[in-house]
Short mmCIF file of C-alpha atoms in Angstrom, two decimals:
data_model
loop_
_atom_site.label_atom_id
_atom_site.label_comp_id
_atom_site.label_asym_id
_atom_site.label_seq_id
_atom_site.Cartn_x
_atom_site.Cartn_y
_atom_site.Cartn_z
CA MET A 1 46.10 -115.02 161.95
CA GLY A 2 43.56 -113.07 163.91
CA LYS A 3 43.03 -113.13 167.61
CA VAL A 4 39.94 -114.75 169.14
CA VAL A 5 38.59 -112.97 172.22
CA VAL A 6 35.70 -114.37 174.27
CA VAL A 7 33.60 -111.88 176.23
CA THR A 8 32.19 -113.80 179.15
CA SER A 9 31.01 -113.46 182.75
CA GLY A 10 28.99 -116.37 184.08
CA LYS A 11 26.35 -114.05 185.43
CA GLY A 12 23.73 -112.56 183.14
CA GLY A 13 22.98 -108.88 182.75
CA VAL A 14 26.45 -107.58 183.61
CA GLY A 15 27.10 -106.15 180.13
CA LYS A 16 28.67 -108.85 177.95
CA THR A 17 26.79 -107.94 174.78
CA THR A 18 27.16 -104.20 175.35
CA SER A 19 30.87 -104.68 175.95
CA THR A 20 31.33 -106.95 172.92
CA ALA A 21 29.72 -104.31 170.71
CA ALA A 22 31.60 -101.40 172.27
CA LEU A 23 35.04 -103.05 172.29
CA GLY A 24 34.61 -104.54 168.81
CA ALA A 25 33.52 -101.23 167.32
CA ALA A 26 36.36 -99.40 169.07
CA VAL A 27 38.93 -101.79 167.58
CA ALA A 28 37.30 -101.69 164.12
CA ARG A 29 37.35 -97.88 164.13
CA THR A 30 41.13 -98.05 164.00
CA GLY A 31 40.93 -99.92 160.69
CA LYS A 32 41.31 -103.47 161.99
CA LYS A 33 38.97 -106.11 160.55
CA VAL A 34 36.67 -107.24 163.34
CA ALA A 35 34.00 -109.96 163.50
CA LEU A 36 31.50 -110.11 166.36
CA VAL A 37 29.98 -113.55 166.90
CA ASP A 38 26.83 -113.97 168.95
CA PHE A 39 26.87 -117.35 170.76
CA ASP A 40 23.63 -116.80 172.62
CA VAL A 41 21.59 -119.20 170.49
CA GLY A 42 17.88 -118.79 171.22
CA LEU A 43 18.33 -115.44 172.97
CA ARG A 44 20.35 -113.37 170.54
CA ASN A 45 20.74 -109.69 171.25
CA LEU A 46 24.00 -108.57 169.72
CA ASP A 47 22.12 -107.84 166.47
CA LEU A 48 19.83 -105.49 168.40
CA ILE A 49 22.66 -103.70 170.20
CA MET A 50 24.46 -103.30 166.86
CA GLY A 51 21.29 -101.99 165.19
CA ALA A 52 21.33 -104.82 162.65
CA GLU A 53 18.23 -106.69 163.82
CA ARG A 54 16.35 -106.09 160.57
CA ARG A 55 19.23 -107.26 158.40
CA VAL A 56 19.63 -110.80 159.78
CA VAL A 57 19.05 -113.44 157.09
CA PHE A 58 21.38 -116.30 158.01
CA ASP A 59 23.02 -117.10 161.32
CA LEU A 60 25.74 -119.11 163.05
CA VAL A 61 23.64 -122.29 163.11
CA ASN A 62 22.98 -122.04 159.34
CA VAL A 63 26.72 -121.75 158.72
CA ILE A 64 27.53 -124.71 160.98
CA GLN A 65 24.86 -126.86 159.36
CA GLY A 66 25.99 -125.86 155.88
CA THR A 67 22.74 -124.20 154.80
CA ALA A 68 24.52 -120.87 154.37
CA LYS A 69 28.04 -119.78 153.59
CA LEU A 70 29.95 -117.79 156.17
CA SER A 71 30.19 -114.85 153.75
CA GLN A 72 26.40 -114.88 153.36
CA ALA A 73 25.77 -114.82 157.09
CA LEU A 74 28.20 -112.04 157.99
CA ILE A 75 26.50 -108.64 158.20
CA ARG A 76 28.68 -105.65 157.43
CA ASP A 77 28.19 -102.69 159.78
CA LYS A 78 26.78 -99.59 158.09
CA ARG A 79 28.97 -97.20 160.08
CA VAL A 80 32.36 -98.92 160.19
CA GLU A 81 33.20 -100.88 157.07
CA THR A 82 35.71 -103.22 158.75
CA LEU A 83 33.15 -104.34 161.34
CA PHE A 84 31.05 -107.48 160.81
CA LEU A 85 28.43 -109.36 162.80
CA LEU A 86 27.67 -113.08 162.77
CA PRO A 87 24.30 -113.37 164.51
CA ALA A 88 23.06 -116.28 166.59
CA SER A 89 19.97 -118.20 165.66
CA GLN A 90 16.81 -117.08 167.41
CA THR A 91 14.72 -120.17 166.75
CA ARG A 92 17.13 -122.97 167.58
CA ASP A 93 18.56 -124.06 170.90
CA LYS A 94 22.14 -124.41 172.07
CA ASP A 95 22.30 -128.08 171.02
CA ALA A 96 22.37 -126.91 167.40
CA LEU A 97 26.00 -125.90 167.99
CA THR A 98 28.63 -128.61 167.66
CA GLU A 99 32.21 -128.28 168.77
CA GLU A 100 33.55 -129.27 165.34
CA GLY A 101 31.21 -126.83 163.60
CA VAL A 102 32.12 -123.94 165.89
CA GLY A 103 35.81 -124.79 165.49
CA GLU A 104 35.57 -124.65 161.69
CA VAL A 105 33.73 -121.31 161.72
CA ILE A 106 36.24 -119.80 164.17
CA ASP A 107 39.16 -121.05 162.05
CA LYS A 108 37.74 -119.42 158.92
CA LEU A 109 37.04 -116.16 160.76
CA ARG A 110 40.51 -116.18 162.27
CA SER A 111 42.08 -116.41 158.82
CA VAL A 112 40.16 -113.38 157.50
CA PHE A 113 39.76 -111.06 160.49
CA ASP A 114 42.25 -109.37 162.81
CA TYR A 115 39.92 -109.82 165.79
CA VAL A 116 37.06 -112.22 166.45
CA PHE A 117 34.96 -111.32 169.48
CA CYS A 118 32.77 -114.14 170.81
CA ASP A 119 29.81 -112.87 172.83
CA SER A 120 29.13 -115.65 175.35
CA PRO A 121 25.71 -116.52 176.71
CA ALA A 122 25.29 -116.31 180.49
CA GLY A 123 25.81 -119.42 182.56
CA ILE A 124 28.50 -122.08 182.49
CA GLU A 125 26.71 -124.60 180.28
CA ARG A 126 27.40 -125.78 176.75
CA GLY A 127 26.80 -122.44 175.03
CA ALA A 128 29.20 -120.58 177.29
CA GLN A 129 31.80 -123.34 177.03
CA LEU A 130 31.64 -123.36 173.22
CA ALA A 131 31.99 -119.57 173.13
CA MET A 132 35.26 -119.79 175.10
CA ARG A 133 36.49 -123.08 173.61
CA PHE A 134 38.75 -121.68 170.86
CA ALA A 135 39.61 -118.31 172.45
CA ASP A 136 43.14 -116.92 172.72
CA GLU A 137 42.09 -114.26 175.20
CA ALA A 138 39.17 -113.63 177.51
CA VAL A 139 37.48 -110.48 178.70
CA ILE A 140 35.65 -111.24 181.94
CA VAL A 141 32.90 -108.69 182.44
CA THR A 142 32.31 -108.11 186.14
CA ASN A 143 30.08 -105.81 188.15
CA PRO A 144 31.46 -104.72 191.55
CA GLU A 145 28.92 -106.88 193.33
CA VAL A 146 29.24 -110.20 195.19
CA SER A 147 27.32 -112.52 192.88
CA SER A 148 29.01 -111.21 189.76
CA VAL A 149 32.50 -111.55 191.28
CA ARG A 150 31.77 -115.09 192.43
CA ASP A 151 30.56 -116.10 188.95
CA SER A 152 33.59 -114.44 187.36
CA ASP A 153 35.83 -116.55 189.56
CA ARG A 154 34.00 -119.64 188.36
CA ILE A 155 34.40 -118.60 184.72
CA ILE A 156 38.13 -117.97 185.26
CA GLY A 157 38.38 -121.56 186.51
CA LEU A 158 36.66 -122.82 183.36
CA LEU A 159 38.88 -120.70 181.10
CA ASP A 160 41.92 -122.31 182.69
CA ALA A 161 40.50 -125.82 182.30
CA ARG A 162 38.15 -126.14 179.35
CA THR A 163 39.66 -124.08 176.54
CA VAL A 164 41.71 -125.64 173.76
CA LYS A 165 44.61 -123.41 174.74
CA ALA A 166 44.48 -124.52 178.37
CA GLU A 167 44.29 -128.17 177.35
CA ARG A 168 47.44 -127.69 175.31
CA GLY A 169 49.11 -126.43 178.47
CA GLU A 170 49.19 -122.82 177.29
CA GLN A 171 47.91 -119.83 179.20
CA ILE A 172 44.80 -118.08 177.96
CA ALA A 173 45.24 -114.33 178.48
CA LYS A 174 42.53 -113.09 180.83
CA HIS A 175 41.39 -109.55 181.52
CA VAL A 176 38.77 -108.23 183.91
CA LEU A 177 36.51 -105.48 182.63
CA VAL A 178 34.63 -103.86 185.49
CA THR A 179 31.33 -102.41 184.29
CA ARG A 180 28.63 -100.33 185.96
CA TYR A 181 31.16 -98.85 188.34
CA ASP A 182 29.73 -96.12 190.52
CA ALA A 183 32.57 -93.99 191.86
CA ALA A 184 30.39 -92.22 194.44
CA ARG A 185 29.12 -95.47 195.94
CA ALA A 186 32.59 -96.99 195.95
CA ALA A 187 33.94 -93.89 197.72
CA ARG A 188 31.30 -94.32 200.42
CA GLY A 189 32.30 -97.96 200.86
CA GLU A 190 28.92 -99.15 199.59
CA MET A 191 30.33 -100.91 196.55
CA LEU A 192 33.28 -103.25 196.17
CA SER A 193 36.27 -101.20 195.11
CA ILE A 194 38.39 -101.93 192.04
CA ASP A 195 41.19 -103.11 194.34
CA ASP A 196 38.80 -105.51 196.08
CA VAL A 197 37.67 -107.03 192.78
CA LEU A 198 41.19 -107.38 191.40
CA GLU A 199 42.60 -108.80 194.61
CA ILE A 200 39.83 -111.41 194.82
CA LEU A 201 40.01 -112.43 191.16
CA SER A 202 43.80 -111.94 190.86
CA THR A 203 43.42 -111.15 187.17
CA PRO A 204 44.71 -108.03 185.40
CA LEU A 205 42.35 -105.14 184.73
CA LEU A 206 41.36 -104.20 181.18
CA GLY A 207 39.30 -101.18 182.12
CA ILE A 208 36.62 -99.64 184.29
CA ILE A 209 33.36 -98.63 182.63
CA PRO A 210 31.46 -96.13 184.75
CA GLU A 211 27.73 -96.52 185.29
CA SER A 212 26.36 -94.23 182.61
CA GLN A 213 23.08 -93.28 181.00
CA ASP A 214 24.92 -93.12 177.70
CA VAL A 215 25.16 -96.93 177.63
CA LEU A 216 21.37 -97.30 177.79
CA ARG A 217 20.98 -94.53 175.25
CA ALA A 218 23.36 -96.33 172.89
CA SER A 219 21.41 -99.59 173.09
CA ASN A 220 18.16 -97.70 172.57
CA LEU A 221 19.66 -96.30 169.38
CA GLY A 222 21.13 -99.62 168.24
CA SER A 223 24.65 -98.29 168.15
CA PRO A 224 27.71 -99.37 170.15
CA VAL A 225 28.43 -96.65 172.70
CA THR A 226 31.89 -96.19 171.18
CA LEU A 227 30.29 -95.16 167.87
CA SER A 228 27.17 -93.25 168.94
CA ASP A 229 29.08 -90.72 171.03
CA PRO A 230 32.79 -91.51 171.43
CA THR A 231 33.29 -88.57 173.80
CA ASN A 232 31.20 -89.64 176.78
CA SER A 233 32.87 -91.22 179.80
CA ALA A 234 31.68 -94.79 179.13
CA ALA A 235 32.75 -94.64 175.47
CA ARG A 236 36.16 -93.23 176.39
CA ALA A 237 36.63 -96.02 178.93
CA TYR A 238 35.74 -98.64 176.31
CA ILE A 239 38.06 -97.06 173.72
CA GLU A 240 40.93 -97.15 176.22
CA ALA A 241 40.11 -100.74 177.16
CA ALA A 242 40.18 -101.67 173.46
CA LYS A 243 43.64 -100.10 173.14
CA ARG A 244 44.88 -102.14 176.10
CA LEU A 245 43.45 -105.25 174.50
CA GLU A 246 45.55 -104.45 171.43
CA GLY A 247 48.61 -104.32 173.66
CA GLU A 248 48.95 -100.63 174.32
CA GLU A 249 50.27 -99.78 177.78
CA LEU A 250 47.76 -97.31 179.16
CA PRO A 251 47.39 -96.75 182.89
CA VAL A 252 43.86 -97.32 184.22
CA VAL A 253 42.49 -94.33 186.06
CA VAL A 254 39.89 -95.24 188.66
CA PRO A 255 36.91 -92.91 188.22
CA PHE A 256 36.95 -90.46 191.07
CA GLU A 257 34.00 -88.80 192.72
CA ARG A 258 34.46 -85.74 194.88
CA LYS A 259 33.16 -86.33 198.35
CA GLY A 260 29.95 -84.59 199.23
CA PHE A 261 29.71 -81.92 201.89
CA LEU A 262 28.35 -84.29 204.55
CA ASP A 263 30.99 -86.92 203.84
CA ARG A 264 33.76 -84.40 204.34
CA LEU A 265 32.12 -82.92 207.41
CA PHE A 266 31.88 -86.27 209.16
CA GLY A 267 34.97 -87.79 207.66
CA ARG A 268 33.14 -90.79 206.34
CA ARG A 269 35.52 -92.81 204.25
CA ALA A 270 35.84 -96.05 202.43
CA ALA A 271 37.43 -98.78 204.50
CA MET B 1 20.51 -96.96 215.68
CA ASN B 2 21.29 -93.64 217.30
CA LEU B 3 22.31 -90.50 215.50
CA LEU B 4 26.00 -91.10 216.08
CA ASP B 5 25.81 -94.56 214.47
CA LEU B 6 24.24 -93.01 211.41
CA PHE B 7 27.21 -90.76 210.87
CA LYS B 8 29.80 -93.36 211.77
CA ARG B 9 28.25 -96.13 209.70
CA ARG B 10 30.81 -97.76 207.45
CA GLY B 11 29.98 -99.06 204.06
CA SER B 12 29.01 -102.64 203.42
CA ALA B 13 31.78 -103.20 200.86
CA PRO B 14 34.32 -104.56 203.41
CA VAL B 15 31.77 -107.19 204.46
CA ALA B 16 31.23 -108.14 200.82
CA ARG B 17 34.98 -108.46 200.29
CA GLU B 18 35.45 -110.71 203.33
CA ARG B 19 32.51 -112.95 202.45
CA LEU B 20 33.81 -113.37 198.93
CA GLN B 21 37.33 -114.16 200.05
CA VAL B 22 36.19 -116.95 202.36
CA LEU B 23 33.70 -118.37 199.86
CA LEU B 24 36.06 -118.34 196.89
CA ALA B 25 38.92 -119.87 198.85
CA TYR B 26 36.60 -122.81 199.48
CA GLU B 27 35.17 -122.97 195.96
CA ARG B 28 38.60 -122.92 194.33
CA ARG B 29 39.78 -125.79 196.51
CA SER B 30 36.71 -127.87 195.79
CA ARG B 31 37.19 -127.39 192.03
CA SER B 32 40.45 -129.30 192.06
CA GLN B 33 39.60 -131.82 194.73
CA PRO B 34 36.32 -133.28 195.91
CA ASP B 35 34.83 -131.57 198.94
CA LEU B 36 36.11 -133.44 201.98
CA VAL B 37 33.31 -132.33 204.24
CA SER B 38 30.67 -133.58 201.80
CA ILE B 39 32.43 -136.93 201.43
CA LEU B 40 32.64 -137.32 205.20
CA ARG B 41 28.97 -136.53 205.51
CA GLU B 42 27.99 -139.11 202.89
CA GLU B 43 30.18 -141.82 204.33
CA ILE B 44 29.30 -141.26 207.96
CA MET B 45 25.64 -141.36 207.03
CA ALA B 46 26.16 -144.58 205.09
CA VAL B 47 27.87 -146.26 208.04
CA ILE B 48 25.12 -145.27 210.44
CA ALA B 49 22.41 -146.32 208.00
CA ARG B 50 23.90 -149.81 207.92
CA HIS B 51 23.11 -150.26 211.59
CA VAL B 52 20.04 -148.20 212.25
CA GLN B 53 17.16 -146.93 210.20
CA ILE B 54 17.57 -143.21 209.95
CA ASP B 55 14.40 -141.23 209.84
CA GLN B 56 15.01 -138.03 207.85
CA ASP B 57 12.79 -136.18 210.31
CA TYR B 58 15.23 -136.91 213.12
CA LEU B 59 18.31 -135.90 211.22
CA GLN B 60 20.09 -132.56 211.28
CA VAL B 61 23.21 -131.98 209.26
CA SER B 62 24.90 -128.62 209.33
CA MET B 63 28.13 -127.35 207.94
CA GLU B 64 30.01 -124.19 208.70
CA ARG B 65 32.80 -123.35 206.33
CA GLY B 66 35.40 -121.08 207.80
CA GLU B 67 38.56 -119.56 206.44
CA THR B 68 40.91 -121.80 208.38
CA MET B 69 38.56 -124.47 209.68
CA SER B 70 35.26 -126.07 208.77
CA THR B 71 32.89 -127.89 211.08
CA LEU B 72 30.44 -130.64 210.28
CA ASP B 73 27.65 -131.38 212.74
CA ILE B 74 25.58 -134.50 212.31
CA ASP B 75 22.81 -134.80 214.83
CA ILE B 76 20.82 -138.02 214.59
CA GLN B 77 18.09 -138.89 217.00
CA ILE B 78 17.74 -142.63 217.13
CA PRO B 79 14.38 -143.69 218.52
CA ASN B 80 14.90 -146.75 220.74
CA LYS B 81 12.52 -148.94 218.79
CA SER B 82 14.58 -148.72 215.64
CA ALA B 83 17.93 -149.05 217.35
CA ARG B 84 18.27 -152.62 216.29
CA PRO B 85 20.21 -154.16 213.43
CA LEU B 86 18.46 -153.90 210.10
CA ALA B 87 19.16 -157.55 209.39
CA MET B 88 16.78 -158.55 212.15
CA SER B 89 13.93 -156.44 210.90
CA ALA B 90 14.32 -157.69 207.35
#
């Protein structure tokens, strides 16, 4: 039985889709069978980030409504043969998803794949709740910024209340993935530090993805950053995060920026 | 801001952290139980409205949520002409 991981955040634009693609590809590279499911019905983008936008024929809504088989809708990645994508529908709205339908699709995926990553839409409405509904684990993507941290806290509350696992009285495993972390700004006390974010959310850390031009470059190319150039700092951080997700005990190293000349001269430091 | 302030200026992150801590402490409480301050506001308003007509223009409600204590201010100006039981005007 595979593991179902929801990638969620509440807030939009923090990097859910990028992180779903990067983590999923990193796990699949190790030979595990991985399915990425886009739940953002009406505003799909995982296909674009994965570079599969021209290969979409059927989607999640077709499978739920029985107009396509799951095997027909799954798109195999051209780079990693154990990596598959189940796109969202672009023309329908979120009401096209039913809880029973989503549950059946997730059950089938779980029986075939080692990992099922559910890319949640932003918000806390129906789409986001269905994406998390059947999850065993959650990756909460958070930027070190007040509105993102607040929304993450809200999502953590929903994960503990509205998932099937939580309703059974079990704990859903939650991990915070801090993205767009700028070590220089954090060192100057201009950005919430990793400790601040973890203390406020009191949820374990999966990884820290540094702000990086390589992430934008990867989406321009339609390739998860962990496949396009696995050696850059963002890709390495995602690969390590993926290993932690698989249970490996790897210490998280907070990206460090040497202080500038002026900072040292005047002893400016983070509080 | 003088030159010294510029060099001594601390980052804004500690302010962000404190604001979040206060806000989330409140939001987490209100998830599990209804917001007491809001209930009080509704009910106090309802009681007053039973006796006097409240003109929204003469009504100020403000709340201040603190870490250890919250305050609710309800400031209602009751013009003398309407300070009579509603039953009589009906």
